Structure formats: C-alpha cells, structure tokens
mmCIF file of C-alpha atoms and ligand atoms in Angstrom:
data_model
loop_
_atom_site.group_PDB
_atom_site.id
_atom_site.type_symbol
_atom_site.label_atom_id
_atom_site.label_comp_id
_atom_site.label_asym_id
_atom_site.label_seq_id
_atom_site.Cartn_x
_atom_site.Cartn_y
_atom_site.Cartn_z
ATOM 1 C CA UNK A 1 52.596 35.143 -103.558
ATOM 2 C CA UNK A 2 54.694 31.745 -102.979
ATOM 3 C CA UNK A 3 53.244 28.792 -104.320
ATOM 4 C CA UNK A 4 52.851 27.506 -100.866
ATOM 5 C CA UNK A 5 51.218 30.597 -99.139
ATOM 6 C CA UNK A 6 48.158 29.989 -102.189
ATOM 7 C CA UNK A 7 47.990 26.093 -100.725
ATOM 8 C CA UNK A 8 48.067 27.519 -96.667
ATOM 9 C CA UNK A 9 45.545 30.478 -97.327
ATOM 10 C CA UNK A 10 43.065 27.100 -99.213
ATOM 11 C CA UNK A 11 43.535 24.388 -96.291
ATOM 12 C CA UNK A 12 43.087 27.023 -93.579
ATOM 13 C CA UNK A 13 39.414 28.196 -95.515
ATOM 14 C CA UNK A 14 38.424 24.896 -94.557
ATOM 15 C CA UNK A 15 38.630 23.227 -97.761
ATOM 16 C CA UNK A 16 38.415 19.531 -97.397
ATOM 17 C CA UNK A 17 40.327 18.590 -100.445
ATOM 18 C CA UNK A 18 40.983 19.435 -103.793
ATOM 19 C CA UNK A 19 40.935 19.072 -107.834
ATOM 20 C CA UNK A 20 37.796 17.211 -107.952
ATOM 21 C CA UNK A 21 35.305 18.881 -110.037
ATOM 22 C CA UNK A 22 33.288 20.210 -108.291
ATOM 23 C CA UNK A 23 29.833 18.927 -107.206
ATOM 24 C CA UNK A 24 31.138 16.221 -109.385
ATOM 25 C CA UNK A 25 29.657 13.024 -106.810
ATOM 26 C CA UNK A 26 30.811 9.966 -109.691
ATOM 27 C CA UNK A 27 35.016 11.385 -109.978
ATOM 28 C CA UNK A 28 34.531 11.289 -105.617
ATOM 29 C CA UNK A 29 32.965 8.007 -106.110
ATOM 30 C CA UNK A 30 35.585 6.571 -108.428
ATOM 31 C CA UNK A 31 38.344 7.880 -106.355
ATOM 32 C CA UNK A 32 36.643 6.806 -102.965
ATOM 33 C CA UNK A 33 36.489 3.040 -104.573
ATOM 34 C CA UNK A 34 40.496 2.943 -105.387
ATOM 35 C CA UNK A 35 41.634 4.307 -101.997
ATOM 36 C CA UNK A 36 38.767 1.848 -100.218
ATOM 37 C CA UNK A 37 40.402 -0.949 -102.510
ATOM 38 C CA UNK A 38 43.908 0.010 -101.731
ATOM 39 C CA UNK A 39 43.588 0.146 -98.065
ATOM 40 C CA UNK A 40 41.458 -3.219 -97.379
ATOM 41 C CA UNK A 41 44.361 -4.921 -98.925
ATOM 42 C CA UNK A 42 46.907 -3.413 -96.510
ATOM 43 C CA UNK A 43 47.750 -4.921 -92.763
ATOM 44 C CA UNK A 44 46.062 -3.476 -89.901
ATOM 45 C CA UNK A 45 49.224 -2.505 -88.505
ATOM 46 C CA UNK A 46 49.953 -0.937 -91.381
ATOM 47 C CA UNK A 47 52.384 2.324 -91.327
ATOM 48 C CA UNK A 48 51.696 4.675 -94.196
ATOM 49 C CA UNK A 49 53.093 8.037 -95.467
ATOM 50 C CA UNK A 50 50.228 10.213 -97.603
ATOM 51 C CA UNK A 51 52.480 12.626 -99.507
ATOM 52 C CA UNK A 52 51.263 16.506 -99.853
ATOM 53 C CA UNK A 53 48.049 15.505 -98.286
ATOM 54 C CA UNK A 54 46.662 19.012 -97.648
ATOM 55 C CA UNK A 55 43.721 18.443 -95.156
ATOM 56 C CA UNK A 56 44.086 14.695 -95.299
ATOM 57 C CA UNK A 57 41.725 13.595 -97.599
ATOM 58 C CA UNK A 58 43.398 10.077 -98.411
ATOM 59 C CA UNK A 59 44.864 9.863 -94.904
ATOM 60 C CA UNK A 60 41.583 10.042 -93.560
ATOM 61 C CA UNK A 61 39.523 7.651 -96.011
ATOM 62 C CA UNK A 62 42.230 5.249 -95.852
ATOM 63 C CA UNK A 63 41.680 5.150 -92.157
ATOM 64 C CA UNK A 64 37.938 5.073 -92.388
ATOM 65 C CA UNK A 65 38.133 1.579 -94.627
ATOM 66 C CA UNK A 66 41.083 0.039 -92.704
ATOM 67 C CA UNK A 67 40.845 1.627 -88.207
ATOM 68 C CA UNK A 68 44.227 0.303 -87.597
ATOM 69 C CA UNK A 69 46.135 1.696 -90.036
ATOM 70 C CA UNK A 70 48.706 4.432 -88.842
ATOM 71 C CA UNK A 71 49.079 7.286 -91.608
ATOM 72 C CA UNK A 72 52.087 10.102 -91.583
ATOM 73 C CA UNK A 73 50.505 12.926 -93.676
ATOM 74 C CA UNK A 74 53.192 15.506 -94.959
ATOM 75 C CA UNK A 75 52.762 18.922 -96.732
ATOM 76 C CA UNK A 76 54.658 21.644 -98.006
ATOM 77 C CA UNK A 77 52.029 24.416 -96.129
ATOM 78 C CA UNK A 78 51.014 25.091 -93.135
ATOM 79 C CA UNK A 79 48.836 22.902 -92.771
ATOM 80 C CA UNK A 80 46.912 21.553 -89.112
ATOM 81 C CA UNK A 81 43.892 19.454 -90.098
ATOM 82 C CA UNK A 82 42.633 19.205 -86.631
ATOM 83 C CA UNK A 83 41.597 23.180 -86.546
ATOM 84 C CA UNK A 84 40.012 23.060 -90.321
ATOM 85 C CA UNK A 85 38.611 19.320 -91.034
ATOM 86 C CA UNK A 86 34.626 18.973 -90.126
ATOM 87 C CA UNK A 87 35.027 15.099 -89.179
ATOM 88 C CA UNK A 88 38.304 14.846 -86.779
ATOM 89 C CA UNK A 89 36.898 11.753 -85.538
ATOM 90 C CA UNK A 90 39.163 9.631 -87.693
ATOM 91 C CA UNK A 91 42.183 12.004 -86.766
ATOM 92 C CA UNK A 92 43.213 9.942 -84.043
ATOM 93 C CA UNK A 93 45.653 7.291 -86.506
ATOM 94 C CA UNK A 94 46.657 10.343 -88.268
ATOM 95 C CA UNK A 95 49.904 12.439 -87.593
ATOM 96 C CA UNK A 96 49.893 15.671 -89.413
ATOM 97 C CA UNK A 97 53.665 17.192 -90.303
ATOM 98 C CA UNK A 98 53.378 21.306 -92.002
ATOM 99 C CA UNK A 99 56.453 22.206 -93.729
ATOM 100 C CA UNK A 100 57.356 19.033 -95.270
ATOM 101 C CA UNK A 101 59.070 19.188 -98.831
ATOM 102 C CA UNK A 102 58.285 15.550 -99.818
ATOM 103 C CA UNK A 103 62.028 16.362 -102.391
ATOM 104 C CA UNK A 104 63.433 15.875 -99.087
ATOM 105 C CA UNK A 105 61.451 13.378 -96.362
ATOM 106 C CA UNK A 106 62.551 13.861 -92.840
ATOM 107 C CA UNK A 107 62.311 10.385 -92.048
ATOM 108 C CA UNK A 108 64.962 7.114 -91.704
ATOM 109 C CA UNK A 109 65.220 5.232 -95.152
ATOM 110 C CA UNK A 110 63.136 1.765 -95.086
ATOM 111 C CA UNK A 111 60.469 2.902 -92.712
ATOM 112 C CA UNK A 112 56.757 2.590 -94.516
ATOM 113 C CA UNK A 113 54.600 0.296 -95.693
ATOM 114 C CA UNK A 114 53.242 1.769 -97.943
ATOM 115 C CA UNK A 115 53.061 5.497 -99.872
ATOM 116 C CA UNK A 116 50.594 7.910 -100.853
ATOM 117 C CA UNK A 117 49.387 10.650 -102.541
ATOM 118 C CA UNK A 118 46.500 11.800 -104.512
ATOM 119 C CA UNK A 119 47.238 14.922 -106.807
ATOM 120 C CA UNK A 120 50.092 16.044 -104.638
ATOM 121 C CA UNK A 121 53.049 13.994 -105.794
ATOM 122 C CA UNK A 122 53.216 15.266 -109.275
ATOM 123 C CA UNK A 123 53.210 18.998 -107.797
ATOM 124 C CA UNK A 124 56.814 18.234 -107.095
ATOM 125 C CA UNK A 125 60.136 17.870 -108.228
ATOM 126 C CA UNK A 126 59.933 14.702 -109.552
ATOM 127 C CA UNK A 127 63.602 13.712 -109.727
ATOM 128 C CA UNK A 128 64.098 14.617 -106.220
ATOM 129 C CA UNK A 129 61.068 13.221 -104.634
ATOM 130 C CA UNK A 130 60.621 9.844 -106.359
ATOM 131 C CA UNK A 131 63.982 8.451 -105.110
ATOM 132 C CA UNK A 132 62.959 10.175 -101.569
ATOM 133 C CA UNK A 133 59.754 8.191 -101.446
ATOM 134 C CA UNK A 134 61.641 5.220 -102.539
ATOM 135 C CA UNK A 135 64.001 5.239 -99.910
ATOM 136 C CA UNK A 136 61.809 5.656 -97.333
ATOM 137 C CA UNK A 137 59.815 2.521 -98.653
ATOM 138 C CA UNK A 138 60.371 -0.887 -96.938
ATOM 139 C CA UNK A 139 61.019 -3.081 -99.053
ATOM 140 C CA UNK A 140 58.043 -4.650 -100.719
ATOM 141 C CA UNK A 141 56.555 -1.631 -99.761
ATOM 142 C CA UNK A 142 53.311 -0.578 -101.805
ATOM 143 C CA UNK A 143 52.904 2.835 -103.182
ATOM 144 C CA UNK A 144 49.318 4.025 -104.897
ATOM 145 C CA UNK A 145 49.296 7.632 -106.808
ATOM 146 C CA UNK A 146 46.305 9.253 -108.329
ATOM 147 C CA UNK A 147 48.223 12.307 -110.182
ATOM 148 C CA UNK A 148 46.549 14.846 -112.805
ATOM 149 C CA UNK A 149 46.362 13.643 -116.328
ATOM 150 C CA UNK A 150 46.988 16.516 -118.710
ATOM 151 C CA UNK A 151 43.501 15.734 -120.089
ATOM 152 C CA UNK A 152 41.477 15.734 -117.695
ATOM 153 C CA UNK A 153 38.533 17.696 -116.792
ATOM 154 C CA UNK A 154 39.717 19.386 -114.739
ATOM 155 C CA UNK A 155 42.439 20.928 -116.355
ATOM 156 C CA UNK A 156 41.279 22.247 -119.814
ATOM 157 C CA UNK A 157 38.622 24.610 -117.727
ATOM 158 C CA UNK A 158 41.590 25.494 -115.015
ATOM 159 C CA UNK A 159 43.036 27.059 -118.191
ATOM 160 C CA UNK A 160 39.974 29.220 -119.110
ATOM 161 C CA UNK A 161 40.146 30.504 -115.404
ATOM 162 C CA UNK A 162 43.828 31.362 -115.890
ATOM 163 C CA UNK A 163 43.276 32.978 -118.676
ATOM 164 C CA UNK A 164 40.032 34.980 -117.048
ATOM 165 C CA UNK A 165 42.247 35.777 -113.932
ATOM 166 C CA UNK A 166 44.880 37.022 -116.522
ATOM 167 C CA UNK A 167 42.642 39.740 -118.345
ATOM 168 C CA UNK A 168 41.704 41.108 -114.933
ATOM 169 C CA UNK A 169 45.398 41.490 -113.743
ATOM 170 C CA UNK A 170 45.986 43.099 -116.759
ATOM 171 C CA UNK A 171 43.001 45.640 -116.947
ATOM 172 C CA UNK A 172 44.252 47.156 -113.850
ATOM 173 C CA UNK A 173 40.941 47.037 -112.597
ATOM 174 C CA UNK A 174 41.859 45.756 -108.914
ATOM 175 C CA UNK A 175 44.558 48.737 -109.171
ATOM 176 C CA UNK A 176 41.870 51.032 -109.999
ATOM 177 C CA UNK A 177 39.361 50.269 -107.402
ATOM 178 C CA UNK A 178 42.550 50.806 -104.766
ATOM 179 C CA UNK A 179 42.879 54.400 -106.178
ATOM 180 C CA UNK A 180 39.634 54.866 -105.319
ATOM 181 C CA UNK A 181 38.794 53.579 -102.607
ATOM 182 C CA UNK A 182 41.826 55.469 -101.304
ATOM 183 C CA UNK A 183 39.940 58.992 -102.985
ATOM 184 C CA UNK A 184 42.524 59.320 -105.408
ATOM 185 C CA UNK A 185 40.537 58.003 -108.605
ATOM 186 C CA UNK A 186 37.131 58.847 -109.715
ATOM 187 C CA UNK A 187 33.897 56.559 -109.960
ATOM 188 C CA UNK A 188 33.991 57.778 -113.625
ATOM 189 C CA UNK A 189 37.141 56.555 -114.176
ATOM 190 C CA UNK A 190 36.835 53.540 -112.135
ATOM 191 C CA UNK A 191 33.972 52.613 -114.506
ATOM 192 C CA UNK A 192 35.676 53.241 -117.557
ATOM 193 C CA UNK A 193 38.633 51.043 -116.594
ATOM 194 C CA UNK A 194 35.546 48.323 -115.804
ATOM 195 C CA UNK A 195 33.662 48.640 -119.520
ATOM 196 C CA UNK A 196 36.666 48.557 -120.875
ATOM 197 C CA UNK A 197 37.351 45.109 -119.564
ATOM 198 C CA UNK A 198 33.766 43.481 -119.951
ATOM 199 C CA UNK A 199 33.862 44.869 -123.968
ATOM 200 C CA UNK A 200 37.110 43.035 -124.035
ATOM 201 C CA UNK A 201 36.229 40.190 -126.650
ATOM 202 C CA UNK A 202 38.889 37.970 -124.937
ATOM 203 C CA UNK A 203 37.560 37.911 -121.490
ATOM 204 C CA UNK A 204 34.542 34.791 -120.952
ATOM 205 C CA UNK A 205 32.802 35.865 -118.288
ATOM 206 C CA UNK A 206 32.049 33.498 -115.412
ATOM 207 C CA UNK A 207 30.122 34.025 -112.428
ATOM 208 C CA UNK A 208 32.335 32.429 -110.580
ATOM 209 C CA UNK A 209 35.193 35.120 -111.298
ATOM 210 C CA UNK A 210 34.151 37.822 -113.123
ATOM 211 C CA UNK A 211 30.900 37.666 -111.613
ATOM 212 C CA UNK A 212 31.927 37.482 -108.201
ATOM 213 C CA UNK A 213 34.780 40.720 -108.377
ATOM 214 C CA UNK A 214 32.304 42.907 -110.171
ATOM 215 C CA UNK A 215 29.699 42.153 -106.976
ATOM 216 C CA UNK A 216 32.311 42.435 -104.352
ATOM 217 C CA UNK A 217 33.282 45.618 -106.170
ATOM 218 C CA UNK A 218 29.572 47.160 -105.958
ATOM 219 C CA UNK A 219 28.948 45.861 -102.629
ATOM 220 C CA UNK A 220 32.353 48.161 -101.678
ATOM 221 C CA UNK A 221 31.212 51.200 -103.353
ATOM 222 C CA UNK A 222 27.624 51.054 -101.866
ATOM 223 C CA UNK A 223 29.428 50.879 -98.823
ATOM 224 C CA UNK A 224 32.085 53.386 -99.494
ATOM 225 C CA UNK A 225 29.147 55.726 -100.185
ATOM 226 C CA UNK A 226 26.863 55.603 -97.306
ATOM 227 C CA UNK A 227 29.487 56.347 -95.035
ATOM 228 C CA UNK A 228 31.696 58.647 -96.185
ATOM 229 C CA UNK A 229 33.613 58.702 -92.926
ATOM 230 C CA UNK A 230 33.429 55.041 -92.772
ATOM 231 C CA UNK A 231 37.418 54.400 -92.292
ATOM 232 C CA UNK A 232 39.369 53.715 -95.905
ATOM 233 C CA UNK A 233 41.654 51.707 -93.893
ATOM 234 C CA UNK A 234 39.005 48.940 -93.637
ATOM 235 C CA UNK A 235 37.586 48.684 -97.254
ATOM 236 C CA UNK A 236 41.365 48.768 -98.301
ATOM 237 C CA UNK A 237 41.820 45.804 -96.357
ATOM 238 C CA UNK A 238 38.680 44.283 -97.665
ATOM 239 C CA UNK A 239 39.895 44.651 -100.999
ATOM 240 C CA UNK A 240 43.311 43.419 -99.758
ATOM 241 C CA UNK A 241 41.989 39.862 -98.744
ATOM 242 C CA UNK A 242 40.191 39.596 -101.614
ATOM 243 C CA UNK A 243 42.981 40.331 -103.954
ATOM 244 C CA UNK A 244 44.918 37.670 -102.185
ATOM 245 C CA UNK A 245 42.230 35.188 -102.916
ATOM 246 C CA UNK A 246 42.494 36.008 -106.353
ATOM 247 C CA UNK A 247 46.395 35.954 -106.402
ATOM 248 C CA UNK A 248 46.229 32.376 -104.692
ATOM 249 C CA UNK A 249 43.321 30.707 -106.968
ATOM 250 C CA UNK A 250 44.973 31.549 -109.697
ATOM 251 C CA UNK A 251 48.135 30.240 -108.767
ATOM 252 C CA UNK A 252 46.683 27.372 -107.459
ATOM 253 C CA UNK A 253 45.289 26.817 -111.034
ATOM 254 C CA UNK A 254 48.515 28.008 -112.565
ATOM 255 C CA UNK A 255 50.743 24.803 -110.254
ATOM 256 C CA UNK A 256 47.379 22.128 -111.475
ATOM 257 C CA UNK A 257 47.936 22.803 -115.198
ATOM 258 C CA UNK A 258 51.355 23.045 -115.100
ATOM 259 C CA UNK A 259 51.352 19.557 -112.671
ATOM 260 C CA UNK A 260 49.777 17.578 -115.133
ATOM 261 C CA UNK A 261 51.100 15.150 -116.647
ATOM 262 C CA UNK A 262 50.910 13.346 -120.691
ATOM 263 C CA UNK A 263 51.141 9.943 -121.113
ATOM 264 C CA UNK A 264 54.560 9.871 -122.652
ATOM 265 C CA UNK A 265 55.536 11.769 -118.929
ATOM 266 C CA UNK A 266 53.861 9.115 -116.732
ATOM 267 C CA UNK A 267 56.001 6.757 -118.898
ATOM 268 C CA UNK A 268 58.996 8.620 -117.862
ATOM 269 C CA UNK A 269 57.260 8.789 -114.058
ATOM 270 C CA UNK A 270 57.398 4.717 -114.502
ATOM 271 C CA UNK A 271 61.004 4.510 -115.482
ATOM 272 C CA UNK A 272 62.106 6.571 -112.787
ATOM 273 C CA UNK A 273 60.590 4.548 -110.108
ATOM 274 C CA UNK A 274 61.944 1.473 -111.525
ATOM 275 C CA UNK A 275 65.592 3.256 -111.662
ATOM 276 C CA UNK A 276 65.079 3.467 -108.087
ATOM 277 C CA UNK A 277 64.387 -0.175 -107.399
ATOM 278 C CA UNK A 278 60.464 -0.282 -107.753
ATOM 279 C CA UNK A 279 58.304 -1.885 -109.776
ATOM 280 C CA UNK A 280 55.369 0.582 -111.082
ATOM 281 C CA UNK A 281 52.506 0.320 -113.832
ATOM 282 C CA UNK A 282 49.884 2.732 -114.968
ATOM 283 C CA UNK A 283 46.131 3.649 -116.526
ATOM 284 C CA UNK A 284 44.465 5.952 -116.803
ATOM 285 C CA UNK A 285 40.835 6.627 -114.381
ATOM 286 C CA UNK A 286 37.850 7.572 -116.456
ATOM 287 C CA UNK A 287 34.265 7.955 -116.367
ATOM 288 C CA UNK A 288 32.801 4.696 -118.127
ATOM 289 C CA UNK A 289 29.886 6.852 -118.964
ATOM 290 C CA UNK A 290 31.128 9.537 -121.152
ATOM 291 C CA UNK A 291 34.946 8.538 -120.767
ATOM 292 C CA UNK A 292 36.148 11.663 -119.764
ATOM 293 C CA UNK A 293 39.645 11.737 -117.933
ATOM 294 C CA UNK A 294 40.022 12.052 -114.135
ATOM 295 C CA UNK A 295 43.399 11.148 -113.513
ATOM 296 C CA UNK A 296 46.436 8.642 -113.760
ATOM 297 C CA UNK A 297 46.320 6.020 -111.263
ATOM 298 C CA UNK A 298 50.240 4.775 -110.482
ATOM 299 C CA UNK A 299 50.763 1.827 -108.583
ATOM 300 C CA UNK A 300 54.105 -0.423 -107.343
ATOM 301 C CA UNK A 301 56.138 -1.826 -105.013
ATOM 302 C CA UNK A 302 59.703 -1.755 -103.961
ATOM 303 C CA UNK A 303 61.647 -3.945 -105.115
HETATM 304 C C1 SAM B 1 46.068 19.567 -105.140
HETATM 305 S S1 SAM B 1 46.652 19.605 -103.495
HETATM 306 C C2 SAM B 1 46.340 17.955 -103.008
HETATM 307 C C3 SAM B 1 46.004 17.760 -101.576
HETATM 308 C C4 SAM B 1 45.454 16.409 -101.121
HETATM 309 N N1 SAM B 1 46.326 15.297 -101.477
HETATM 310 C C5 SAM B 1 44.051 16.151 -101.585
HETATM 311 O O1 SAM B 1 43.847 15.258 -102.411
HETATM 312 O O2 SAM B 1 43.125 16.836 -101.128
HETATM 313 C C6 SAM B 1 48.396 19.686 -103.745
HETATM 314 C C7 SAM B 1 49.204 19.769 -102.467
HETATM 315 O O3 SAM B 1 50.578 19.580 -102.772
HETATM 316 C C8 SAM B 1 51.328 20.324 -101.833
HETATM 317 N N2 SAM B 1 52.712 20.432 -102.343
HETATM 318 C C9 SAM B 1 53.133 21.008 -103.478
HETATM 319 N N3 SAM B 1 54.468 20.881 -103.612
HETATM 320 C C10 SAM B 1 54.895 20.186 -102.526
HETATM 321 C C11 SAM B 1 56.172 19.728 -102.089
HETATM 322 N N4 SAM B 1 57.278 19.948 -102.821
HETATM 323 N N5 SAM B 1 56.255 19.081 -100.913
HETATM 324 C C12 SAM B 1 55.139 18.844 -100.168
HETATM 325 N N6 SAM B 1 53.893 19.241 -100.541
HETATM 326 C C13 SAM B 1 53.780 19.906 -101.716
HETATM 327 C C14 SAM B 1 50.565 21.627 -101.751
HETATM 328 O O4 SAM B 1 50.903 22.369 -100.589
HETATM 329 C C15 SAM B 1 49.126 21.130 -101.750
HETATM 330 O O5 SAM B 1 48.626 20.955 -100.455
#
C-alpha cells in the first residue's frame, strides 16, 4: 500500500484529525490555544496556505477564531472535507486542493500571508518543500508549524504498535485465515498458527490490535459456520478490508515515527528556512503537568 492510499482510506473514515493522543482533551487544548493565538494576530483579510491538512483541522480552527480569514488547504490524498467533516459550517473560507505534493506547490511565488501545518510538514521532503513554502510566502509572511518531536507521546507507543502489527504479518496468521476461509486450510490448523502467535513472548497484546483481529476473526468463523453456503466471496472480502486497515495503520504509524524529528534536526529545520530567506525559532510544547512532549512548535517570517 502507498503511503498516501493509508492517509485517503483515514480522512475518508471520517477521521477529523490526527496524532493527538487519543482522548487526550489537555494536548487538544494546548494545541487549540497556539492556533487560536496565531490566528487572532493575523488580518482579517488574511490569505493562508495549511500544508498537508488532511480533513482541515487547522484550516478550520483558524477560521473559527479569525471569520475572515481565507485558508488554501493542500494534501497529498484524496482528500474532500466537505463529504467527511461533521461541522462544514466553517467550510465556507476554506478551499480544499487533493493531490497536492506540498515538495512542489502549484501556486505563483509571493502569494500568502501566512503558512501552515500541524504534523504534516515534517511528513515531507524537507529540502524540497521548505524552499517551496518559502517561495510562495509574501514577504513578511508568517509561517507557524507544530511538527512531531521524536519524544513525544505519541511516538514511543506508535513503536509498540509497529512492532505488534509486525509479529502478526509475520505469523502468517491473516494468510491463514484466507486459506480457510477459502476451504483450503483447516480450523485445526488455523488455530495452531493463532497459539503459536499469542505464546510468542515478543508479541504485547493490546486490545486495540491484537484484541480486535482475534474478535473479527471469531466473529468470521461463527459466521462462516452457520452458513455453510453463505458465499466465500463475501467473508474474503470482509477479511480483505480489514487487512487493508491493518496495512494502512501501520503504515500510518510507520511515516509518524519515522517523521519525527530530534532536536539537533529541528536545528537543521531552522537553518534551512533561514537559507531560504526566513527568519525561524523553536521550543518545544509540553504538558506543564507531567512535562511530557507533544510536539515542536516552529515559527518565522520571511524575510
Ligand atoms: C498526520 S497527518 C496531519 C493532518 C492534519 N494536518 C491534522 O493535523 O489533522 C499527515 C498528512 O500529511 C500528508 N502528507 C504526507 N506527505 C505529504 C506531501 N509530500 N505532500 C502533501 N501532503 C503530504 C498526508 O497525506 C496526511 O494527510
């Protein structure tokens, strides 16, 4: 699976917006107050480009704190916020472009007011789309960046889930239960292939993952055995859509962890922007309770 089919299949299941921990209300909060701060100190008139924006999270808060702002909002999937996002009422300021590598913008050089992006930026090529975004910058043009922090909390249990994901590839267990559901495996052997991957000592079990596949597998079987007639062709493709949900959480996780950046790369990030005529500085966002890491917050102006 591309990297940008995993981000099309997650906007298009309605997902609102991403790499916040979940049910985690205080990193929303935090990040809610820097976008609120950002865009009550822009013009009304404002025209703003939110880079790899998914379902328009920023676009859309920005807009809720400041009406007249007008925000482009680019991604690299297929996106179309108006089918997927619950409150389209701030839409109406917002124009949505799919298919949009931000390493190469479609749009005139000098153009925005201001640039965008919350965990999206750092998901690219950063030598090719950090003089892109420059370019397309007016001058004195602001830019604000909230991009993953190889620390954060986020990302150390995104690489437990990788590795969870990884020892169910490997058992062949999704291969298995495709043999049989086709008749060409046994329930014996089915099972054996699944005790062999719960006894592994590797795998941590989560409910989320493990959990989940071992359920969706039972519900199958049940299934599979009160109607033997019942056509294979339809719990194949059951199986099907739930091994590309697998496929495109994982490499969903996979793009996060490998995204994030260290401080010594944010340094680097800094540099760059200032080789392309911008002035940028950095900290890091953190709970003040417990001081875990949520992100790196990047901010500037062209020069
Ligand atoms: C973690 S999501 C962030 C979405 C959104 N900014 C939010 O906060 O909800 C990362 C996004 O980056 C997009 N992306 C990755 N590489 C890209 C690229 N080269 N050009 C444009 N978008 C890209 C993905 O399609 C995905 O929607």
């Amino acid at each position: 699976m591309q990297d940008t089919d995993a981000w099309s299949l997650y906007w298009q299941n309605n997902h609102q917006e991403s790499c916040i921990t979940p049910c985690n209300e205080t990193d929303s909060t935090i990040l809610i107050d820097i976008w609120q701060n950002f865009a009550l100190d822009l013009k009304p008139n404002f025209e703003l480009l939110d880079l790899a924006t998914g379902n328009g999270s920023v676009a859309r808060r920005l807009i809720s704190f400041n009406k007249q702002l007008k925000v482009t909002a680019v991604d690299q999937a297929s996106i179309d916020p108006t089918k997927y996002v619950d409150d389209n009422i701030l839409l109406d300021n917002i124009q949505f472009v799919a298919d949009v590598n931000i390493e190469k913008l479609p749009f005139e050089q000098n153009i925005f007011d201001a640039v965008t992006s919350q965990f999206g930026l750092e998901y690219s090529n950063l030598s090719l789309s950090i003089p892109e975004l420059v370019r397309v910058l007016k001058q004195a043009g602001r830019f604000l960046f909230i991009m993953h922090h190889a620390d954060s909390e986020v990302v150390g249990p995104a690489k437990l889930k990788v590795k969870e994901f990884n020892l169910i590839f490997e058992s062949n267990l999704l291969h298995d239960f495709e043999l049989f559901l086709s008749n060409n495996l046994s329930l014996e052997e089915l099972n054996k292939t699944g005790e062999k991957l719960l006894n592994n000592p590797e795998l941590i079990k989560s409910n989320a993952i493990t959990g989940q596949i071992f359920s969706a597998i039972d519900k199958l079987i049940v299934l599979k055995n009160q109607n033997k007639k019942q056509n294979a062709e339809v719990l194949l493709n059951t199986l099907q859509n739930m091994t590309n949900r697998i496929v495109a959480e994982n490499s969903r996780l996979e793009q996060l962890i490998s995204s994030s950046l260290t401080q010594i790369e944010i340094e680097a990030l800094c540099n760059s922007l200032k080789n392309e005529g911008a002035k940028a500085t950095f900290k890091s966002i953190t709970l003040s309770d417990n001081q875990s890491v949520i992100g790196w917050e990047i901010k500037g102006y062209k020069l």
